[in-house]
Coordinates of C-alpha atoms and ligand atoms in Angstrom, one line a residue:
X1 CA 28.2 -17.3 13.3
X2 CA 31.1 -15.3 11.7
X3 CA 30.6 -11.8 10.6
X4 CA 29.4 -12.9 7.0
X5 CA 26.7 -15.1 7.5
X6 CA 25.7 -13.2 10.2
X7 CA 25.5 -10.3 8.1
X8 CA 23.9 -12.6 5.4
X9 CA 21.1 -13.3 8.1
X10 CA 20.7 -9.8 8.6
X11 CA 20.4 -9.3 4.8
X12 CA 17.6 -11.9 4.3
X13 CA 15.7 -11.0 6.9
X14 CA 15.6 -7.3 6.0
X15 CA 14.3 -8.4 2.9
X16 CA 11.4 -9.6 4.4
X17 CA 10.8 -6.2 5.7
X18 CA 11.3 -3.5 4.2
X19 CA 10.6 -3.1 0.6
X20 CA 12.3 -4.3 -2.5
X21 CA 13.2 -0.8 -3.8
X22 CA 14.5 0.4 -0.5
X23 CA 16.3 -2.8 0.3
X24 CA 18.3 -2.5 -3.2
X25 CA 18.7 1.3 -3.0
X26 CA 20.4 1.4 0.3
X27 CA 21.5 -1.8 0.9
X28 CA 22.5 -3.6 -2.2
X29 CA 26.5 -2.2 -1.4
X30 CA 26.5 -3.0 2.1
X31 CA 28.9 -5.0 4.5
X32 CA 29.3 -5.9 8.4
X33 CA 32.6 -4.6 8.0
X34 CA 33.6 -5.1 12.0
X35 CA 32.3 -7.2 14.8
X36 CA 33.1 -6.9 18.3
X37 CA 31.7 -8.4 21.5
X38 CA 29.0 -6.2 22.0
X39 CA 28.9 -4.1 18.5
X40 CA 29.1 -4.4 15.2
X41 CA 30.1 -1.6 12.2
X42 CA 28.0 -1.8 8.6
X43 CA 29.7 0.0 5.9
X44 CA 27.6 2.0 3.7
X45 CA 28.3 2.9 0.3
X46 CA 28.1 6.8 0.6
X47 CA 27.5 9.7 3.0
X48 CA 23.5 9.6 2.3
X49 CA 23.1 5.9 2.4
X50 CA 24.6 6.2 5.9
X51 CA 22.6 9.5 6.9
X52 CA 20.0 7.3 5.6
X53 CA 20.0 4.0 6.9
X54 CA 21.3 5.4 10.2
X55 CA 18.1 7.5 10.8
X56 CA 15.4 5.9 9.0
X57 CA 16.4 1.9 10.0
X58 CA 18.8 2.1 12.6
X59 CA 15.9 0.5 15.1
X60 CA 15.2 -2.3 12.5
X61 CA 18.6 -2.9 12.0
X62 CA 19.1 -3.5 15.9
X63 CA 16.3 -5.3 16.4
X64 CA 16.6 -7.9 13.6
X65 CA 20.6 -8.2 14.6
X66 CA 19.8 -8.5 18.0
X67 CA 17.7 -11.2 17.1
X68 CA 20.6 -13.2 15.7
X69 CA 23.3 -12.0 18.6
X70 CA 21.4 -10.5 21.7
X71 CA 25.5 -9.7 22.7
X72 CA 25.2 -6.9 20.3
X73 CA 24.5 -3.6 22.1
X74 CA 25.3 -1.0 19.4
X75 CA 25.3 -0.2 16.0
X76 CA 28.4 1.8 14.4
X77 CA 28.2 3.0 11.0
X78 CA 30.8 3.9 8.5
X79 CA 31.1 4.9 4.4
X80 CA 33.5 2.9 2.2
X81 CA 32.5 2.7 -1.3
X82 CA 32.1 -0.7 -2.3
X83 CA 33.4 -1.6 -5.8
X84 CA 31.7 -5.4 -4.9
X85 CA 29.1 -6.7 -6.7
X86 CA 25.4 -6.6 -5.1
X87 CA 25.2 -9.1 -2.1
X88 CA 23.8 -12.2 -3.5
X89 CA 20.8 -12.6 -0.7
X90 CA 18.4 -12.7 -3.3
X91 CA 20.0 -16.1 -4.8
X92 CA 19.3 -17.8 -1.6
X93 CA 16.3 -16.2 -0.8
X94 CA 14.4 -16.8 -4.5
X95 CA 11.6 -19.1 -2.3
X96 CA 11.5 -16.0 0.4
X97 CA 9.9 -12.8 -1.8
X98 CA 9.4 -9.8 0.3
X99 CA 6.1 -8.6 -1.4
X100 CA 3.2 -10.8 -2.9
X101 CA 3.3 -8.7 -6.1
X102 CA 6.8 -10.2 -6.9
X103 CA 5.8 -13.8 -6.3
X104 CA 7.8 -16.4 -7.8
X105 CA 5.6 -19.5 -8.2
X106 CA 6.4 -21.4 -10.7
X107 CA 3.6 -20.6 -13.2
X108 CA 4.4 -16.8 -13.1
X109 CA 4.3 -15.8 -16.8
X110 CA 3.2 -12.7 -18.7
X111 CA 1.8 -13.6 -22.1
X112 CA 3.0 -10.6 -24.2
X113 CA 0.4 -11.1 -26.6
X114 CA -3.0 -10.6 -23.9
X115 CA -0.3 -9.0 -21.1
X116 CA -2.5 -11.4 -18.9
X117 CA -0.5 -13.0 -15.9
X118 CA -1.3 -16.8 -16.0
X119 CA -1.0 -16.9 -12.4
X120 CA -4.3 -15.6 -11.8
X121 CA -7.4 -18.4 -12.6
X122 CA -10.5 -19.7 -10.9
X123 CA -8.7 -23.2 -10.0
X124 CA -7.0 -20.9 -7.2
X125 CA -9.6 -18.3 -6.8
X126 CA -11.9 -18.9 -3.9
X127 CA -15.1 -17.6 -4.2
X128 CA -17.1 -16.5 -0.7
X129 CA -19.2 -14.3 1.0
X130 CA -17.4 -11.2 -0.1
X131 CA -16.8 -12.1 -4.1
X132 CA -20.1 -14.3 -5.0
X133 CA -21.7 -11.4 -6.6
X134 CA -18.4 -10.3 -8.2
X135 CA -17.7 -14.0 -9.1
X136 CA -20.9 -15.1 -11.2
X137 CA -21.4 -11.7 -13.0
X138 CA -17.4 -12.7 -14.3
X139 CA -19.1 -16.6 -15.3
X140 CA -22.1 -14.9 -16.9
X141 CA -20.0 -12.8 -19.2
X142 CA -17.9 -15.6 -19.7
X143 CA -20.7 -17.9 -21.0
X144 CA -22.4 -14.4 -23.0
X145 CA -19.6 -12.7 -24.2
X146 CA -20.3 -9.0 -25.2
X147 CA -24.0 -8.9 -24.8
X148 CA -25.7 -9.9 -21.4
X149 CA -23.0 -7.2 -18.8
X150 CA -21.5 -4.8 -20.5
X151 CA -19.5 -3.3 -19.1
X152 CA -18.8 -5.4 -16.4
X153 CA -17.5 -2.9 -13.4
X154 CA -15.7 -4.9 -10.9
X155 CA -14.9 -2.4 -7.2
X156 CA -13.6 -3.1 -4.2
X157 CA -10.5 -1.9 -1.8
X158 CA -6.9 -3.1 -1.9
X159 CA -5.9 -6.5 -2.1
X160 CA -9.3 -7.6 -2.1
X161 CA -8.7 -9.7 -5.4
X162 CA -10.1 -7.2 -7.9
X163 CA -7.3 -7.9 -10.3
X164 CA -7.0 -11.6 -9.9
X165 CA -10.8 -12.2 -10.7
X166 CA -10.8 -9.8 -14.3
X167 CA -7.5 -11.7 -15.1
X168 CA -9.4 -15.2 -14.4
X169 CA -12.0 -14.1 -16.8
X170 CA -9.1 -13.2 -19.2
X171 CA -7.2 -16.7 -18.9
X172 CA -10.2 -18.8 -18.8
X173 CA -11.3 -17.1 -22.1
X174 CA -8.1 -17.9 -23.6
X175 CA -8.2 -21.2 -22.5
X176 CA -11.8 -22.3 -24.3
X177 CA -11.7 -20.3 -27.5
X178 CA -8.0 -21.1 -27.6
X179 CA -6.1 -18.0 -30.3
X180 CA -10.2 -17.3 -31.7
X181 CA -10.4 -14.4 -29.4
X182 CA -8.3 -11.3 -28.7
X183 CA -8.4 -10.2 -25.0
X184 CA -5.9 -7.4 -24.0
X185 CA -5.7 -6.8 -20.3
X186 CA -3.9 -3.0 -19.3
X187 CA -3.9 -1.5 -16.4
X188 CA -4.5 2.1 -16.1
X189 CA -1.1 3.5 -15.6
X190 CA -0.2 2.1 -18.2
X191 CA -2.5 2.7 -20.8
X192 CA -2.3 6.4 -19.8
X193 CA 1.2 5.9 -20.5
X194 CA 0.8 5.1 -23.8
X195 CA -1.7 7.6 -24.7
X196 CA 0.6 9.8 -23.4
X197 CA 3.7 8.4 -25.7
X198 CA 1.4 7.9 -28.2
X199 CA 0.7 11.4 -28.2
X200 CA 4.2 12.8 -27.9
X201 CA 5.4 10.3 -30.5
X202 CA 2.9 10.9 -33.1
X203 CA 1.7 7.5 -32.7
X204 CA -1.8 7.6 -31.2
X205 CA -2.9 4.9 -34.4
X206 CA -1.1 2.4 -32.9
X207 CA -2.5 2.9 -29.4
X208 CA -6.2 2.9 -31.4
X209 CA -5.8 -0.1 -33.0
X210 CA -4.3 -2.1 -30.4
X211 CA -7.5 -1.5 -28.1
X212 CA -10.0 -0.8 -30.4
X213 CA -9.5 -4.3 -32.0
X214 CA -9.9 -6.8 -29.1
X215 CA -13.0 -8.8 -28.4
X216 CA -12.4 -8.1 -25.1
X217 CA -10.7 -5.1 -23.2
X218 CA -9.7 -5.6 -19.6
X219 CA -9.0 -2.3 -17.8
X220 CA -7.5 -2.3 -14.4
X221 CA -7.5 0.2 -11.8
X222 CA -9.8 2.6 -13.6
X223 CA -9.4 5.7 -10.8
X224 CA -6.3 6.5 -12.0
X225 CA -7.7 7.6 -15.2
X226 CA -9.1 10.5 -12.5
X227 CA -7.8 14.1 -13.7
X228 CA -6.0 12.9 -17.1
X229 CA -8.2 14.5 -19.6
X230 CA -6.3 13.0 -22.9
X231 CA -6.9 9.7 -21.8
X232 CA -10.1 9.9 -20.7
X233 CA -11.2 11.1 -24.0
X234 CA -9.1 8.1 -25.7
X235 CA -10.8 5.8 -23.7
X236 CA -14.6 7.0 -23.8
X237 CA -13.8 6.4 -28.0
X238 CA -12.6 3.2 -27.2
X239 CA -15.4 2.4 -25.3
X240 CA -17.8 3.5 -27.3
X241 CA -16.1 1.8 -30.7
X242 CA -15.6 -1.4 -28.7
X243 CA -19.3 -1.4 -26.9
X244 CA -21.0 -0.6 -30.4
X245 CA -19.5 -4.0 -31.7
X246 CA -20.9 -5.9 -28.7
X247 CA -16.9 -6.6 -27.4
X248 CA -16.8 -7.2 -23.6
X249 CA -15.5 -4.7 -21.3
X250 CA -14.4 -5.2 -17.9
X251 CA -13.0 -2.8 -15.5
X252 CA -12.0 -2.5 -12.6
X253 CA -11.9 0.3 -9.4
X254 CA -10.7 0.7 -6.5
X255 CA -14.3 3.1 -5.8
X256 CA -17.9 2.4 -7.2
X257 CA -18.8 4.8 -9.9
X258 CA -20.4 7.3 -7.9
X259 CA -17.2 7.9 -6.3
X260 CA -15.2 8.6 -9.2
X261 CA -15.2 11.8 -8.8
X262 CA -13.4 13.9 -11.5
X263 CA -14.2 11.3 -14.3
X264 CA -16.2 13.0 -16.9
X265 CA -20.0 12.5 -16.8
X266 CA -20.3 11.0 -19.7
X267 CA -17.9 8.2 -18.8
X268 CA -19.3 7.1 -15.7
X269 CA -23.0 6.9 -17.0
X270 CA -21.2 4.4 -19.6
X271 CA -20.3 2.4 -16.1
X272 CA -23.3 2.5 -14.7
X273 CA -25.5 1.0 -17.7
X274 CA -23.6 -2.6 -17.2
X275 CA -23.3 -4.5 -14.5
X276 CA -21.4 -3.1 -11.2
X277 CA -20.5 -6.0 -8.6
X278 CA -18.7 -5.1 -5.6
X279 CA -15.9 -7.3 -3.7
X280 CA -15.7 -6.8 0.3
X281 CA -13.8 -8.3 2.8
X282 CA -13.7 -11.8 3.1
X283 CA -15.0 -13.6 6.6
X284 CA -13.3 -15.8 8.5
X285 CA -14.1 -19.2 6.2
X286 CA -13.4 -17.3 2.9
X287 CA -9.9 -16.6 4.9
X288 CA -9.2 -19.9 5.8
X289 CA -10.1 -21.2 2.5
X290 CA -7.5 -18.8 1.1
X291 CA -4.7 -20.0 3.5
X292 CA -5.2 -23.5 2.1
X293 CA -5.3 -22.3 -1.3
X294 CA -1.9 -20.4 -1.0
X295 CA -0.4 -22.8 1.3
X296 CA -0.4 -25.6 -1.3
X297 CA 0.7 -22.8 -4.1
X298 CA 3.3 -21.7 -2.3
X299 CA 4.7 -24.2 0.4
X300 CA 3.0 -27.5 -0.5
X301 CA 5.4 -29.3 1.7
X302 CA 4.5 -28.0 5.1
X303 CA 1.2 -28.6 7.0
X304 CA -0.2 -26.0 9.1
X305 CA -3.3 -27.4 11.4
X306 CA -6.3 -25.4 11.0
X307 CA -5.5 -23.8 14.9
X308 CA -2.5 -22.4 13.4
X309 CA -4.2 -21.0 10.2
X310 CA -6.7 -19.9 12.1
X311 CA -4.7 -17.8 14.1
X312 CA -3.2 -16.3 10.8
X313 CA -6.7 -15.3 9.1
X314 CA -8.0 -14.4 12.2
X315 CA -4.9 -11.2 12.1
X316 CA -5.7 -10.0 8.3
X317 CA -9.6 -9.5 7.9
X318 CA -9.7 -6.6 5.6
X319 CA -6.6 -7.5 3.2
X320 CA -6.2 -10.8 1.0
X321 CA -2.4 -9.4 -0.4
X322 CA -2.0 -9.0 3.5
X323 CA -2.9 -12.4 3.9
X324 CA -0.9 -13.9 1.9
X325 CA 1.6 -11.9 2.4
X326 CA 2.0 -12.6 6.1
X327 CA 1.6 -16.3 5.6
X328 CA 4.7 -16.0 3.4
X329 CA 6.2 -13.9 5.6
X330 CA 5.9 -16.8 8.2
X331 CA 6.8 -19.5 6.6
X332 CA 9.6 -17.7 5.7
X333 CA 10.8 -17.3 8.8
X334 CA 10.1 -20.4 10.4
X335 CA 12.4 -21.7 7.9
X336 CA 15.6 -19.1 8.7
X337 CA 14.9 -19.5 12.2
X338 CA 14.4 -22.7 12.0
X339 CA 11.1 -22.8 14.2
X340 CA 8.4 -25.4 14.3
X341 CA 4.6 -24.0 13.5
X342 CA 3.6 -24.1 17.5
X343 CA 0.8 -21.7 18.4
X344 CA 3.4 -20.0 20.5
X345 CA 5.7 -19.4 17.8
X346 CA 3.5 -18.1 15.5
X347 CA 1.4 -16.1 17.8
X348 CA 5.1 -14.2 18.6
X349 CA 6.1 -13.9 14.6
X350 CA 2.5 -12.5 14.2
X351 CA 2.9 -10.1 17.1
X352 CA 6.5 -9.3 15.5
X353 CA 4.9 -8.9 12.0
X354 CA 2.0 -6.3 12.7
X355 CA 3.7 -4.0 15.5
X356 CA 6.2 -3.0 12.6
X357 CA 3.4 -1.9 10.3
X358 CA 1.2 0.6 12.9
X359 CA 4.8 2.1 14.1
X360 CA 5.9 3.2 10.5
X361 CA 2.8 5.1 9.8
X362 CA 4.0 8.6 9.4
X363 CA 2.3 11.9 9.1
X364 CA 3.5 12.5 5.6
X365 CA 2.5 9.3 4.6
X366 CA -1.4 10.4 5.3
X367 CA -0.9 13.5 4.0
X368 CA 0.3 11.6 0.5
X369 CA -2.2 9.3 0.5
X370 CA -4.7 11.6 0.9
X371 CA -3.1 14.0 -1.7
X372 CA -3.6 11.3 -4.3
X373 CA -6.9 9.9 -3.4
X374 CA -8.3 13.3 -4.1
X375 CA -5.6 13.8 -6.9
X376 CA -4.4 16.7 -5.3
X377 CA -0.7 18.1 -4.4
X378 CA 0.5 17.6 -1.2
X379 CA 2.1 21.1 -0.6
X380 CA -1.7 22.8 -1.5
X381 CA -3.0 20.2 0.9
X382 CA -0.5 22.0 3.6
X383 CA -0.6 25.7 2.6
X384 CA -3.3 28.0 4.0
X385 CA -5.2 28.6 0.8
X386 CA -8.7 28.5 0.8
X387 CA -9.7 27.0 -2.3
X388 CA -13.0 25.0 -2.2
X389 CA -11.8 21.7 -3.4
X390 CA -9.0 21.4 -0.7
X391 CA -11.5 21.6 2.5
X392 CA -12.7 18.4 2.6
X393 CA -9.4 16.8 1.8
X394 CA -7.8 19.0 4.6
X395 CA -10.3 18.4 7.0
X396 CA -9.8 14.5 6.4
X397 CA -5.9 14.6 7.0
X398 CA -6.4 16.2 10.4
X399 CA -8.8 13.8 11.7
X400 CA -7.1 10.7 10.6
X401 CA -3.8 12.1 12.5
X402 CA -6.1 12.7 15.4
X403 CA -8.1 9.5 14.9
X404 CA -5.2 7.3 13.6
X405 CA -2.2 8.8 15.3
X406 CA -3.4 10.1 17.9
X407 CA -1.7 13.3 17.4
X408 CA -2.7 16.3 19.9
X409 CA -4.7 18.8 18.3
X410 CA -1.8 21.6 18.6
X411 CA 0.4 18.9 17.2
X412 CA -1.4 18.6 14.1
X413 CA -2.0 22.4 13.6
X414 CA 2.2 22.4 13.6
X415 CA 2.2 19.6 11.4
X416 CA -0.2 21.3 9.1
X417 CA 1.5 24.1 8.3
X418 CA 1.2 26.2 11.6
X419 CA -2.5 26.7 12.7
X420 CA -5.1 27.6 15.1
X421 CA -5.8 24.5 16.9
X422 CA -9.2 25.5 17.4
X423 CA -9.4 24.8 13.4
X424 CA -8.2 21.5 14.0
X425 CA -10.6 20.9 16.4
X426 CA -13.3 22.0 14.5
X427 CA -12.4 19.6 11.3
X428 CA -11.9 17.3 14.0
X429 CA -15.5 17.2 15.2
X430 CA -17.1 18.3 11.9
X431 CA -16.0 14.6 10.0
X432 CA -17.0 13.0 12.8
X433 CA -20.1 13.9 12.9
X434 CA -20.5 14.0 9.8
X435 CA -19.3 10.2 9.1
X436 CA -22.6 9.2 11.4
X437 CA -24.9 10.5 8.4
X438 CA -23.1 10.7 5.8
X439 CA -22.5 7.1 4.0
X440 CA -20.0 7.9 1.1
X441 CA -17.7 10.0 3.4
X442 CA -17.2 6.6 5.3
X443 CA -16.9 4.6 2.3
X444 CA -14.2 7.0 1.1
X445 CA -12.4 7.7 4.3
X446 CA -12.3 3.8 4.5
X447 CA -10.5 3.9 1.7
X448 CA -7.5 6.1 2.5
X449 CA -7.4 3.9 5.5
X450 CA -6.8 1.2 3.8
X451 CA -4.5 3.0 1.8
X452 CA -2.7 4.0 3.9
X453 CA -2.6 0.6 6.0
X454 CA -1.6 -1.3 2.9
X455 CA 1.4 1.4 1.9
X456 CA 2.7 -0.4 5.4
Ligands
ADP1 P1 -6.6 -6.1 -5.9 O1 -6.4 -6.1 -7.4 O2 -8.0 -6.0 -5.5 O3 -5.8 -5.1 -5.2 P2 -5.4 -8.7 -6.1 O4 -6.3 -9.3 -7.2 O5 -4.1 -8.2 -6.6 O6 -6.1 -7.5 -5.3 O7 -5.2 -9.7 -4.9 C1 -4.2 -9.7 -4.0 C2 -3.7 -11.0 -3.7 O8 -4.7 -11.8 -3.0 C3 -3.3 -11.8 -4.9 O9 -2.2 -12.6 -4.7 C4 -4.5 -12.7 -5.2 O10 -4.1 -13.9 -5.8 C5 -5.0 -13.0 -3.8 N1 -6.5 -13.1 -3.7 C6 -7.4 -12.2 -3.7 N2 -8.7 -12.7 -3.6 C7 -8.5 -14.1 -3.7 C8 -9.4 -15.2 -3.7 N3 -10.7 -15.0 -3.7 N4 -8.8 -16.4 -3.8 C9 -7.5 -16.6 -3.8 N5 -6.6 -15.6 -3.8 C10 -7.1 -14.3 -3.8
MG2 MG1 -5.2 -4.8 -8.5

């Protein structure tokens, strides 16, 4: 292998790894410059890529080039500003993606008109154990448009298929009333966005009319409406203009309504009067069946036995993105490395492919994941003020380092800022007790679990 394939290796398996943002931020200008018996030199575009990569994926790098050339005992870095175009790894890797979101299956379109992805139907939607519920109240308002579950409020954690069910309702309408209906789907970020444009632009009738004349308004992600007054009240008239003319409204949360917590009254109650499902995890079957499903979607052309799929949905319980993504992930490599499916092999990539994810789980990145659940800033959640809403929040982030990270209680009263341990301690023992009683506290601490599993 001479230095530019293997550095081309090196490229495309990074990919897989780390995300798309980082891998073109620091690595897009990039080179193997030098290759010796035992070391190798990767020119870096700048003094902070270097700083950068050196610290933050210096162990990857190793790992993944050892992996190539187990010769190589060192990594050297260097900056030379590269006046190169991007490495092309992404032309040769368009069957590889790195995240699920950024799938390239061939039906992948946004229709500009509904902003509904046509990816997302019921012919590869499998419905089990954990979606049933979630599943026929979608089919009832389907067949009852506007009348028999309205709203329809669709929760459930991350990757649990929340957004690929609303969009099947919204493609399946399409597809029997052909142009006779108007469905708009939005997610949440993005329809604050435009309030907020809308606002600042003087153009808040254009927002209006866009959603207040659909026959049906699919709203995704709902909890991030949490704390932005503007668009809360845009939406509650929305609501109420589009619920007074019997249109369909489906939404969808990461939370139930009860644990929305800084939505307005008034807003939530609106939730409640439809129908709320709830989407869990899916069991084993519901897993398999969703191997298949994505097998033949993504990689029709191999056949994994039902051992080997078995071994991959037995890994990935509380996760469907995960799922996926790890099956893509495999297959992915099995071609670069040109490895058969064996149980060994795959048992190893598996190993390879979950290790990475608990070892990256930083401090900070609970802290932030917290900070936003709560929709609170991180530097409040750290400082020694005493203000009533950042107790429980605070309490939580110490004892997910203890619980997660095992930290040491002195070690997280240095992380947090510099205090008592005894206060750590304290928090400590207080959530745990309290998640024995206390259902919602579980249900949310669950969810920054997840959250901050999934950000990894
Ligand atoms: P959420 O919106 O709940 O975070 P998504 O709807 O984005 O989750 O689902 C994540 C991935 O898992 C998507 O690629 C989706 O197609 C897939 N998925 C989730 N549930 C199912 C299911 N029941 N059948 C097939 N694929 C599913
Ligand atoms: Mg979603």
């Amino acid at each position: 292998m001479d230095t530019k394939e293997l550095w081309q290796s090196v490229l495309g398996e990074l990919e897989l790894q780390i995300t798309k943002p980082n891998f073109q931020t620091w690595f897009k200008n990039s080179n193997l410059s030098e290759k010796g018996d035992d070391y190798v030199v990767i020119s870096l575009e700048s003094i902070f890529a270097k700083e950068w990569v050196e610290s933050k994926y210096h162990k990857l790098l190793l790992k993944i080039i050892r992996n190539f050339d187990p010769e190589i005992k060192e990594i050297k870095y260097e900056v030379r500003p590269s006046t190169k175009p991007a490495v092309l790894v992404t032309k040769k890797k368009v069957e590889l993606p790195i995240e699920t979101e950024s799938l390239n299956i061939n039906d992948y379109s946004i229709d500009p008109k509904t902003n509904l992805n046509s990816k997302y139907t019921f012919q590869n939607f499998v419905v089990g154990s954990n979606n049933e519920l979630a599943y026929s109240a979608a089919m009832a308002v389907i067949k009852d448009l506007g009348k028999k579950y309205n709203p329809l409020f669709i929760y459930g954690g991350v990757g649990l298929g929340k957004t690929h069910l609303v969009q099947a309702v919204g493609n399946e309408l399409r597809k029997n009333y052909k142009n006779k209906i108007g469905v708009r789907y939005v997610s949440t970020e993005m329809f604050v966005n435009e309030v907020i444009n809308g606002i600042k632009n003087k153009r808040m009738d254009g927002v209006k009319s866009k959603y207040r004349n659909v026959d049906v308004l699919i709203i995704d992600d709902i909890q991030f409406i949490a704390g932005k007054e503007k668009t809360q009240e845009e939406f509650f008239h929305t609501f109420n203009t589009l619920y007074e003319n019997n249109k369909q409204i489906i939404i969808s949360s990461d939370r139930s309504p009860y644990l929305l917590s800084t939505l307005e009254e008034r807003l939530r109650s609106r939730f409640e009067g439809g129908m709320v499902a709830d989407i869990s995890y899916p069991d084993f079957e519901t897993r398999m069946a969703i191997l298949k499903v994505k097998l033949q979607l993504h990689n029709p052309e191999i056949f994994l036995s039902d051992e080997i799929l078995g071994l991959i949905a037995e890994k990935f319980p509380y996760n469907i993105r995960e799922l996926e993504g790890a099956l893509i992930r495999l297959l992915g490599i099995l071609k670069i490395r040109k490895l058969n499916p064996t149980r060994e092999n795959i048992e190893g990539l598996l190993n390879e492919i979950t290790n990475q994810r608990v070892m990256m789980i930083a401090p900070e990145l609970i802290i932030k994941t917290v900070g936003e659940f709560y929709n609170l800033p991180e530097k409040d959640l750290i400082s020694h003020s005493r203000k009533k809403e950042l107790v429980k929040p605070r309490q939580i982030i110490m004892y997910l380092l203890r619980e997660y990270l095992k930290y040491s209680f002195p070690t997280i009263a240095r992380k947090l800022g510099g205090r008592d341990h005894t206060t750590i301690m304290h928090a400590y023992n207080k959530i745990s007790r309290e998640l024995l009683k206390n259902h919602l506290l579980t249900q949310e601490i669950n969810l920054i679990k997840e959250k901050i599993y999934n950000r990894h």
